[in-house]
mmCIF file of C-alpha atoms in Angstrom:
data_model
loop_
_atom_site.group_PDB
_atom_site.id
_atom_site.type_symbol
_atom_site.label_atom_id
_atom_site.label_comp_id
_atom_site.label_asym_id
_atom_site.label_seq_id
_atom_site.Cartn_x
_atom_site.Cartn_y
_atom_site.Cartn_z
ATOM 1 C CA MET M 1178 -30.735 15.668 1.291
ATOM 2 C CA SER M 1179 -28.601 12.715 0.077
ATOM 3 C CA ILE M 1180 -25.782 10.828 1.872
ATOM 4 C CA GLU M 1181 -23.548 12.660 -0.390
ATOM 5 C CA ASP M 1182 -24.844 16.111 1.382
ATOM 6 C CA TYR M 1183 -25.184 14.859 4.664
ATOM 7 C CA GLU M 1184 -22.016 16.328 6.744
ATOM 8 C CA PRO M 1185 -22.906 16.604 10.356
ATOM 9 C CA LYS M 1186 -20.741 18.999 12.762
ATOM 10 C CA SER M 1187 -19.686 16.814 15.921
ATOM 11 C CA THR M 1188 -21.329 18.656 18.877
ATOM 12 C CA LEU M 1189 -18.573 16.458 20.741
ATOM 13 C CA VAL M 1190 -15.983 17.957 22.938
ATOM 14 C CA VAL M 1191 -13.293 15.669 23.835
ATOM 15 C CA PRO M 1192 -9.383 16.209 24.225
ATOM 16 C CA GLN M 1193 -7.750 16.704 20.544
ATOM 17 C CA HIS M 1194 -4.032 15.922 19.679
ATOM 18 C CA PRO M 1195 -3.436 17.034 15.915
ATOM 19 C CA VAL M 1196 0.081 15.520 14.887
ATOM 20 C CA PRO M 1197 0.967 18.108 12.018
ATOM 21 C CA ARG M 1198 4.466 16.182 11.769
ATOM 22 C CA ALA M 1199 5.092 12.917 12.278
ATOM 23 C CA ARG M 1200 7.312 12.398 15.388
ATOM 24 C CA TYR M 1201 9.673 10.203 13.580
ATOM 25 C CA PRO M 1202 10.914 10.614 10.517
ATOM 26 C CA PHE M 1203 9.444 7.790 8.154
ATOM 27 C CA ILE M 1204 9.753 5.899 5.183
ATOM 28 C CA ASP M 1205 6.803 5.726 2.820
ATOM 29 C CA VAL M 1206 6.661 2.575 1.000
ATOM 30 C CA HIS M 1207 3.861 2.842 -1.223
ATOM 31 C CA ASN M 1208 3.793 6.359 -3.416
ATOM 32 C CA HIS M 1209 3.518 7.312 -7.100
ATOM 33 C CA GLN M 1210 5.428 9.514 -8.846
ATOM 34 C CA ASP M 1211 5.766 10.603 -12.682
ATOM 35 C CA THR M 1212 9.164 9.278 -13.904
ATOM 36 C CA ASP M 1213 9.862 12.476 -15.710
ATOM 37 C CA LEU M 1214 9.175 15.330 -13.270
ATOM 38 C CA SER M 1215 10.904 18.892 -13.426
ATOM 39 C CA ALA M 1216 13.662 19.892 -10.581
ATOM 40 C CA GLU M 1217 10.951 22.458 -9.634
ATOM 41 C CA ALA M 1218 8.329 19.812 -8.999
ATOM 42 C CA VAL M 1219 10.761 17.361 -7.062
ATOM 43 C CA ALA M 1220 12.558 20.144 -4.898
ATOM 44 C CA LYS M 1221 8.409 21.106 -3.934
ATOM 45 C CA MET M 1222 8.200 17.962 -3.086
ATOM 46 C CA VAL M 1223 10.892 17.484 -1.054
ATOM 47 C CA ARG M 1224 10.148 20.611 0.712
ATOM 48 C CA GLU M 1225 6.463 19.250 1.464
ATOM 49 C CA MET M 1226 8.343 15.862 2.720
ATOM 50 C CA ASP M 1227 10.595 17.977 5.248
ATOM 51 C CA SER M 1228 7.024 19.390 6.715
ATOM 52 C CA ILE M 1229 5.917 16.138 7.591
ATOM 53 C CA ASN M 1230 8.963 14.522 8.410
ATOM 54 C CA LEU M 1231 9.070 11.812 5.460
ATOM 55 C CA GLN M 1232 12.783 10.937 4.974
ATOM 56 C CA ILE M 1233 12.716 8.757 2.062
ATOM 57 C CA MET M 1234 10.122 7.874 -0.357
ATOM 58 C CA VAL M 1235 9.295 4.627 -2.347
ATOM 59 C CA ASN M 1236 8.475 5.498 -5.990
ATOM 60 C CA LEU M 1237 6.608 2.227 -7.127
ATOM 61 C CA SER M 1238 6.001 3.488 -10.685
ATOM 62 C CA GLY M 1239 9.508 3.651 -11.915
ATOM 63 C CA GLY M 1240 8.385 1.536 -14.628
ATOM 64 C CA GLN M 1241 11.405 -0.555 -16.802
ATOM 65 C CA GLY M 1242 13.907 -0.160 -19.172
ATOM 66 C CA ALA M 1243 14.754 3.630 -20.251
ATOM 67 C CA GLU M 1244 11.533 4.583 -18.474
ATOM 68 C CA LEU M 1245 13.104 3.066 -15.254
ATOM 69 C CA GLU M 1246 16.314 5.208 -15.634
ATOM 70 C CA ARG M 1247 15.000 8.255 -16.430
ATOM 71 C CA GLY M 1248 12.610 7.910 -13.348
ATOM 72 C CA VAL M 1249 15.992 6.911 -11.281
ATOM 73 C CA ALA M 1250 17.303 10.181 -12.479
ATOM 74 C CA SER M 1251 14.461 12.355 -11.959
ATOM 75 C CA LEU M 1252 14.406 11.601 -7.991
ATOM 76 C CA LYS M 1253 17.534 9.838 -6.964
ATOM 77 C CA GLY M 1254 19.391 11.538 -9.227
ATOM 78 C CA ARG M 1255 18.462 14.806 -8.093
ATOM 79 C CA TYR M 1256 18.306 14.035 -3.860
ATOM 80 C CA PRO M 1257 20.069 10.193 -3.624
ATOM 81 C CA LYS M 1258 19.205 10.197 -0.007
ATOM 82 C CA ARG M 1259 15.836 11.188 0.137
ATOM 83 C CA PHE M 1260 13.839 8.291 -2.576
ATOM 84 C CA ALA M 1261 13.796 4.904 -3.861
ATOM 85 C CA VAL M 1262 12.217 3.372 -7.086
ATOM 86 C CA PHE M 1263 10.603 0.053 -8.370
ATOM 87 C CA ALA M 1264 10.517 -1.422 -11.482
ATOM 88 C CA ASN M 1265 7.848 -2.475 -13.145
ATOM 89 C CA LEU M 1266 7.104 -5.339 -15.731
ATOM 90 C CA ASP M 1267 5.597 -5.388 -18.651
ATOM 91 C CA PHE M 1268 2.899 -8.389 -19.793
ATOM 92 C CA SER M 1269 3.425 -8.597 -23.703
ATOM 93 C CA GLY M 1270 4.173 -11.810 -25.091
ATOM 94 C CA ILE M 1271 3.462 -13.420 -21.882
ATOM 95 C CA ASP M 1272 2.667 -16.781 -23.993
ATOM 96 C CA ASP M 1273 6.002 -16.486 -25.916
ATOM 97 C CA PRO M 1274 8.356 -19.015 -25.030
ATOM 98 C CA GLY M 1275 11.406 -17.630 -22.469
ATOM 99 C CA TRP M 1276 9.210 -14.738 -21.302
ATOM 100 C CA GLY M 1277 9.332 -15.224 -17.566
ATOM 101 C CA GLU M 1278 13.606 -15.808 -18.328
ATOM 102 C CA ARG M 1279 13.436 -12.311 -20.366
ATOM 103 C CA ALA M 1280 11.159 -10.515 -17.865
ATOM 104 C CA ALA M 1281 13.672 -11.597 -14.797
ATOM 105 C CA ALA M 1282 16.531 -10.376 -16.966
ATOM 106 C CA GLN M 1283 14.793 -7.056 -17.504
ATOM 107 C CA LEU M 1284 14.369 -6.943 -13.792
ATOM 108 C CA ALA M 1285 18.297 -7.291 -12.930
ATOM 109 C CA GLU M 1286 19.202 -4.893 -15.373
ATOM 110 C CA ASP M 1287 16.633 -2.676 -13.875
ATOM 111 C CA VAL M 1288 18.224 -3.263 -10.817
ATOM 112 C CA LYS M 1289 21.964 -2.524 -12.229
ATOM 113 C CA HIS M 1290 20.646 1.031 -12.827
ATOM 114 C CA GLY M 1291 18.640 1.842 -9.433
ATOM 115 C CA ALA M 1292 15.616 -0.148 -8.998
ATOM 116 C CA SER M 1293 15.378 -1.612 -5.170
ATOM 117 C CA GLY M 1294 12.498 -3.403 -5.899
ATOM 118 C CA LEU M 1295 9.114 -4.642 -7.599
ATOM 119 C CA LYS M 1296 5.882 -3.390 -7.633
ATOM 120 C CA ILE M 1297 3.173 -5.487 -9.199
ATOM 121 C CA PHE M 1298 -0.017 -3.539 -10.019
ATOM 122 C CA LYS M 1299 -3.658 -4.336 -9.532
ATOM 123 C CA ASN M 1300 -4.252 -5.542 -12.938
ATOM 124 C CA PHE M 1301 -2.010 -8.485 -12.264
ATOM 125 C CA GLY M 1302 -4.897 -10.901 -11.488
ATOM 126 C CA MET M 1303 -7.875 -9.073 -12.745
ATOM 127 C CA THR M 1304 -7.463 -7.741 -15.793
ATOM 128 C CA VAL M 1305 -3.963 -9.204 -17.621
ATOM 129 C CA LYS M 1306 -4.593 -12.246 -20.335
ATOM 130 C CA ASP M 1307 -2.805 -13.773 -22.538
ATOM 131 C CA ARG M 1308 -3.464 -13.765 -26.106
ATOM 132 C CA GLN M 1309 -5.852 -16.770 -25.661
ATOM 133 C CA GLY M 1310 -7.951 -14.105 -23.830
ATOM 134 C CA LYS M 1311 -7.350 -16.548 -20.372
ATOM 135 C CA ARG M 1312 -6.965 -14.514 -17.202
ATOM 136 C CA VAL M 1313 -3.192 -15.265 -15.916
ATOM 137 C CA ALA M 1314 -3.707 -15.848 -12.235
ATOM 138 C CA VAL M 1315 -1.687 -14.123 -9.533
ATOM 139 C CA ASP M 1316 -0.096 -17.483 -8.789
ATOM 140 C CA ASP M 1317 0.797 -18.350 -12.628
ATOM 141 C CA PRO M 1318 4.044 -20.184 -13.180
ATOM 142 C CA ARG M 1319 5.370 -18.094 -16.068
ATOM 143 C CA LEU M 1320 6.120 -15.565 -13.641
ATOM 144 C CA ASP M 1321 7.887 -17.841 -11.352
ATOM 145 C CA ALA M 1322 11.186 -17.241 -12.743
ATOM 146 C CA VAL M 1323 10.848 -13.739 -12.349
ATOM 147 C CA PHE M 1324 9.739 -13.951 -8.381
ATOM 148 C CA GLU M 1325 13.187 -16.293 -8.095
ATOM 149 C CA LYS M 1326 15.182 -13.621 -9.788
ATOM 150 C CA CYS M 1327 13.718 -11.213 -6.978
ATOM 151 C CA ALA M 1328 14.790 -13.802 -4.311
ATOM 152 C CA ALA M 1329 18.055 -13.915 -6.012
ATOM 153 C CA LEU M 1330 18.621 -10.242 -5.833
ATOM 154 C CA GLY M 1331 17.529 -9.591 -2.491
ATOM 155 C CA ILE M 1332 14.744 -7.320 -3.858
ATOM 156 C CA PRO M 1333 11.467 -6.953 -2.419
ATOM 157 C CA VAL M 1334 8.412 -7.465 -4.219
ATOM 158 C CA LEU M 1335 5.355 -5.056 -3.316
ATOM 159 C CA ILE M 1336 2.442 -6.648 -4.954
ATOM 160 C CA HIS M 1337 -1.166 -4.863 -5.003
ATOM 161 C CA THR M 1338 -4.026 -8.093 -5.010
ATOM 162 C CA ALA M 1339 -7.173 -7.448 -5.912
ATOM 163 C CA GLU M 1340 -9.449 -4.390 -4.240
ATOM 164 C CA PRO M 1341 -11.735 -3.610 -1.244
ATOM 165 C CA ARG M 1342 -13.883 -6.631 -0.929
ATOM 166 C CA SER M 1343 -16.622 -4.169 -1.043
ATOM 167 C CA PHE M 1344 -16.296 -3.699 -4.272
ATOM 168 C CA PHE M 1345 -16.966 -7.135 -5.119
ATOM 169 C CA ASP M 1346 -20.071 -7.178 -3.304
ATOM 170 C CA PRO M 1347 -23.941 -6.418 -4.407
ATOM 171 C CA GLN M 1348 -23.918 -2.456 -5.057
ATOM 172 C CA ASP M 1349 -26.875 -2.329 -2.370
ATOM 173 C CA ARG M 1350 -28.001 -0.352 0.930
ATOM 174 C CA PHE M 1351 -25.406 -3.073 2.657
ATOM 175 C CA ASN M 1352 -22.254 -2.168 1.067
ATOM 176 C CA GLU M 1353 -19.886 -0.284 3.341
ATOM 177 C CA ARG M 1354 -18.671 1.554 0.345
ATOM 178 C CA TRP M 1355 -21.573 2.144 -1.254
ATOM 179 C CA LEU M 1356 -20.845 5.950 -1.458
ATOM 180 C CA GLU M 1357 -17.649 5.001 -3.168
ATOM 181 C CA LEU M 1358 -19.460 3.044 -5.928
ATOM 182 C CA LYS M 1359 -21.937 5.725 -6.636
ATOM 183 C CA GLN M 1360 -18.916 8.356 -7.436
ATOM 184 C CA PHE M 1361 -16.632 5.886 -8.984
ATOM 185 C CA PRO M 1362 -18.817 2.884 -10.228
ATOM 186 C CA GLN M 1363 -15.822 2.083 -12.600
ATOM 187 C CA ARG M 1364 -14.706 0.515 -9.507
ATOM 188 C CA ALA M 1365 -16.940 -2.311 -9.138
ATOM 189 C CA ARG M 1366 -16.125 -5.119 -9.422
ATOM 190 C CA PRO M 1367 -18.860 -7.563 -10.659
ATOM 191 C CA PRO M 1368 -18.791 -11.344 -10.934
ATOM 192 C CA ASP M 1369 -19.157 -11.139 -14.818
ATOM 193 C CA ARG M 1370 -16.235 -9.860 -15.498
ATOM 194 C CA TYR M 1371 -13.995 -10.529 -12.492
ATOM 195 C CA PRO M 1372 -13.386 -13.331 -10.089
ATOM 196 C CA PRO M 1373 -14.237 -13.582 -7.381
ATOM 197 C CA TRP M 1374 -12.065 -11.620 -4.060
ATOM 198 C CA GLU M 1375 -11.617 -14.969 -2.301
ATOM 199 C CA GLN M 1376 -10.330 -16.369 -5.431
ATOM 200 C CA LEU M 1377 -7.804 -13.683 -5.798
ATOM 201 C CA ILE M 1378 -6.338 -13.721 -2.296
ATOM 202 C CA ALA M 1379 -5.489 -16.950 -2.192
ATOM 203 C CA GLU M 1380 -3.996 -17.033 -5.621
ATOM 204 C CA GLN M 1381 -1.767 -14.563 -3.788
ATOM 205 C CA HIS M 1382 -1.216 -16.286 -0.747
ATOM 206 C CA ARG M 1383 -0.374 -19.357 -3.030
ATOM 207 C CA LEU M 1384 2.354 -17.205 -4.549
ATOM 208 C CA PHE M 1385 3.733 -16.080 -1.440
ATOM 209 C CA ALA M 1386 4.416 -20.082 -0.206
ATOM 210 C CA LYS M 1387 5.567 -21.240 -3.435
ATOM 211 C CA HIS M 1388 8.565 -18.652 -3.042
ATOM 212 C CA PRO M 1389 9.609 -18.803 0.247
ATOM 213 C CA ARG M 1390 13.349 -16.986 -0.114
ATOM 214 C CA THR M 1391 11.327 -13.851 -1.849
ATOM 215 C CA LYS M 1392 10.187 -11.083 0.297
ATOM 216 C CA PHE M 1393 6.751 -9.832 -0.517
ATOM 217 C CA ILE M 1394 5.505 -6.653 0.961
ATOM 218 C CA ASP M 1395 1.494 -7.416 0.440
ATOM 219 C CA ALA M 1396 0.205 -3.727 -0.444
ATOM 220 C CA HIS M 1397 -2.933 -2.201 1.656
ATOM 221 C CA LEU M 1398 -3.053 -4.405 4.192
ATOM 222 C CA GLY M 1399 -3.629 -7.437 2.039
ATOM 223 C CA TRP M 1400 -7.182 -5.898 2.016
ATOM 224 C CA LEU M 1401 -7.576 -7.762 5.286
ATOM 225 C CA GLY M 1402 -7.560 -5.026 7.472
ATOM 226 C CA GLY M 1403 -11.164 -5.308 8.400
ATOM 227 C CA ASP M 1404 -9.540 -8.563 9.116
ATOM 228 C CA LEU M 1405 -6.392 -8.222 11.148
ATOM 229 C CA ALA M 1406 -6.203 -11.638 12.883
ATOM 230 C CA ARG M 1407 -6.640 -13.526 9.566
ATOM 231 C CA LEU M 1408 -3.558 -10.935 8.035
ATOM 232 C CA GLY M 1409 -2.162 -12.702 11.553
ATOM 233 C CA ARG M 1410 -2.449 -15.748 10.419
ATOM 234 C CA LEU M 1411 -1.056 -15.666 6.918
ATOM 235 C CA PHE M 1412 2.306 -13.860 8.953
ATOM 236 C CA ASP M 1413 2.209 -16.788 11.311
ATOM 237 C CA ALA M 1414 2.498 -19.114 8.330
ATOM 238 C CA LEU M 1415 4.549 -17.214 5.975
ATOM 239 C CA PRO M 1416 7.594 -15.467 7.342
ATOM 240 C CA ASN M 1417 8.581 -13.664 4.269
ATOM 241 C CA VAL M 1418 5.466 -11.871 3.667
ATOM 242 C CA TYR M 1419 5.194 -8.238 5.241
ATOM 243 C CA SER M 1420 2.297 -5.744 4.805
ATOM 244 C CA GLU M 1421 2.191 -1.808 4.963
ATOM 245 C CA ILE M 1422 -0.971 0.369 5.754
ATOM 246 C CA GLY M 1423 -1.344 2.698 2.395
ATOM 247 C CA ALA M 1424 -5.329 3.796 1.618
ATOM 248 C CA VAL M 1425 -6.262 1.646 4.668
ATOM 249 C CA LEU M 1426 -6.078 4.011 7.587
ATOM 250 C CA ALA M 1427 -10.226 3.968 7.940
ATOM 251 C CA GLU M 1428 -10.069 0.213 8.614
ATOM 252 C CA LEU M 1429 -7.214 0.465 11.083
ATOM 253 C CA GLY M 1430 -9.008 3.754 12.896
ATOM 254 C CA ARG M 1431 -12.462 1.501 14.246
ATOM 255 C CA GLN M 1432 -10.713 -0.566 15.500
ATOM 256 C CA PRO M 1433 -8.178 0.928 17.908
ATOM 257 C CA ARG M 1434 -7.701 -1.379 20.838
ATOM 258 C CA PHE M 1435 -7.813 -4.348 18.546
ATOM 259 C CA ALA M 1436 -5.389 -2.825 16.311
ATOM 260 C CA HIS M 1437 -3.504 -1.400 18.938
ATOM 261 C CA ASP M 1438 -2.704 -4.851 20.483
ATOM 262 C CA TRP M 1439 -2.158 -6.711 16.614
ATOM 263 C CA PHE M 1440 0.420 -3.838 15.991
ATOM 264 C CA VAL M 1441 2.318 -4.634 19.043
ATOM 265 C CA ARG M 1442 2.105 -8.660 18.206
ATOM 266 C CA TYR M 1443 3.159 -8.316 14.645
ATOM 267 C CA GLN M 1444 5.275 -5.211 15.180
ATOM 268 C CA ASP M 1445 8.186 -6.380 12.833
ATOM 269 C CA ARG M 1446 6.207 -7.237 9.849
ATOM 270 C CA VAL M 1447 3.964 -4.064 8.947
ATOM 271 C CA MET M 1448 5.557 -0.825 6.994
ATOM 272 C CA PHE M 1449 4.167 2.889 6.779
ATOM 273 C CA GLY M 1450 2.635 3.136 2.940
ATOM 274 C CA LYS M 1451 0.253 6.386 2.114
ATOM 275 C CA ASP M 1452 -0.722 5.576 -1.968
ATOM 276 C CA VAL M 1453 -1.663 8.702 -3.104
ATOM 277 C CA TRP M 1454 0.841 11.703 -1.982
ATOM 278 C CA GLU M 1455 -1.054 14.901 -0.458
ATOM 279 C CA ALA M 1456 1.466 16.008 2.169
ATOM 280 C CA SER M 1457 -2.054 17.916 3.797
ATOM 281 C CA GLU M 1458 -3.609 14.472 4.324
ATOM 282 C CA TYR M 1459 -0.944 12.561 6.010
ATOM 283 C CA PRO M 1460 -1.152 14.300 9.444
ATOM 284 C CA VAL M 1461 -4.417 11.821 10.162
ATOM 285 C CA TYR M 1462 -2.443 8.959 9.689
ATOM 286 C CA PHE M 1463 0.160 10.412 12.277
ATOM 287 C CA ARG M 1464 -2.775 11.230 14.965
ATOM 288 C CA VAL M 1465 -4.226 7.862 14.757
ATOM 289 C CA LEU M 1466 -1.101 6.118 14.778
ATOM 290 C CA GLU M 1467 0.391 8.110 17.791
ATOM 291 C CA THR M 1468 -2.647 9.091 19.644
ATOM 292 C CA SER M 1469 -5.471 7.795 21.968
ATOM 293 C CA ASP M 1470 -7.526 10.698 20.657
ATOM 294 C CA GLU M 1471 -11.309 10.119 19.578
ATOM 295 C CA TYR M 1472 -13.754 10.600 17.395
ATOM 296 C CA PHE M 1473 -12.606 12.844 14.776
ATOM 297 C CA ASP M 1474 -12.652 12.902 10.971
ATOM 298 C CA TYR M 1475 -11.014 10.981 8.303
ATOM 299 C CA TYR M 1476 -9.841 12.779 5.056
ATOM 300 C CA ARG M 1477 -11.550 11.274 2.487
ATOM 301 C CA LYS M 1478 -15.904 10.535 3.336
ATOM 302 C CA ARG M 1479 -16.203 7.471 0.564
ATOM 303 C CA HIS M 1480 -13.643 5.977 2.639
ATOM 304 C CA ALA M 1481 -14.884 5.872 5.925
ATOM 305 C CA PHE M 1482 -18.051 7.918 7.072
ATOM 306 C CA TRP M 1483 -17.694 6.721 10.541
ATOM 307 C CA LYS M 1484 -15.112 8.844 12.633
ATOM 308 C CA MET M 1485 -11.558 7.474 13.511
ATOM 309 C CA TYR M 1486 -9.976 6.837 17.204
ATOM 310 C CA GLY M 1487 -5.840 6.522 17.970
ATOM 311 C CA LEU M 1488 -4.250 3.555 18.314
ATOM 312 C CA ASP M 1489 -1.190 5.304 20.808
ATOM 313 C CA LEU M 1490 1.276 2.717 19.660
ATOM 314 C CA PRO M 1491 4.303 2.599 21.655
ATOM 315 C CA ASP M 1492 7.838 4.332 20.799
ATOM 316 C CA ASP M 1493 9.296 1.255 19.702
ATOM 317 C CA VAL M 1494 6.483 0.084 17.248
ATOM 318 C CA LEU M 1495 6.115 3.534 15.867
ATOM 319 C CA LYS M 1496 9.615 3.373 14.842
ATOM 320 C CA LYS M 1497 9.333 0.063 13.335
ATOM 321 C CA LEU M 1498 6.378 0.936 11.267
ATOM 322 C CA TYR M 1499 7.640 4.410 10.481
ATOM 323 C CA TYR M 1500 11.140 3.294 9.302
ATOM 324 C CA LYS M 1501 13.104 0.479 10.743
ATOM 325 C CA ASN M 1502 11.146 -2.892 8.804
ATOM 326 C CA ALA M 1503 11.414 -0.335 5.869
ATOM 327 C CA LEU M 1504 15.003 -0.402 6.271
ATOM 328 C CA GLY M 1505 15.366 -3.901 7.294
ATOM 329 C CA VAL M 1506 13.512 -5.175 3.478
ATOM 330 C CA ILE M 1507 14.513 -2.672 1.287
ATOM 331 C CA PRO M 1508 18.195 -2.966 0.428
ATOM 332 C CA GLY M 1509 20.220 0.511 -0.404
ATOM 333 C CA LEU M 1510 17.875 2.848 1.795
ATOM 334 C CA ASP M 1511 20.334 5.477 4.141
ATOM 335 C CA PRO M 1512 19.712 4.407 7.234
ATOM 336 C CA SER M 1513 21.659 7.944 8.684
ATOM 337 C CA ALA M 1514 18.912 10.314 9.012
ATOM 338 C CA PHE M 1515 17.096 7.806 11.572
ATOM 339 C CA PRO M 1516 17.470 7.277 15.030
ATOM 340 C CA ASN M 1517 18.077 3.899 16.830
#
């Protein structure tokens, strides 16, 4: 029997409080949807959102230009109060003179057509290269005009830099994500093909410091969910930086006491995010955030071979995580469905 086959059933008997529906209506700031969904598909998605108390979904895969307009029409056009859409960049021609200014102008047009923010995908910093074959660093000055335009427009930048640190580490018996790397070997980030993890994170943090008027949402807790104290120091140093918890719940659920205290301390800086849309997985998030339950299953073994423990966050912290922080950072969201 291999570790992939090993599925032990716990014999522990403790109080259990599953949470099928969030205590408060919430905003998911990290989701991905196609830009050409049918009316039936969107209606089905809204019904599923209603079932878990998801009031507003932010689609980060909006594209730009005509694609963005289609995506806005597909989601916000049908349900204006239930969706927001972020625009994306096209790095083609990044070497050309004036590329940054043209990209900034395109972003301004996208905002006119309904974009509420800018999403930077993880290829930026890892695989985006210029015509000379040189990697474009996360703090490359050719993008300065874009990030300054975001500040001028009053829109946030949700940026995904790097990957979980374990993807950059040797794939051996000490690697916490060994199972995931075995099942998905293309997720490994060996040093002969990718920059070191620390280098990418340092570039990102320099970017944040270089644009203090721009609000950044550091995706996936900045891959510092396993080192919350370090993320807290980043928050202390840079008041323009926020984060979200998409795809990193497994890190929080194994440090319930420290994570509880950290969320209380940084309650104004973190938002709810999930990343992959699957309504049946959200209740694990609710249970970790809202209860003090012990030793319960995460929903994806390759992310966590350990069990989850509830943080039992106070209501005022939950409200900020679920919706208040997002309402304060992302423009144009309808606040009418949320309690004070």
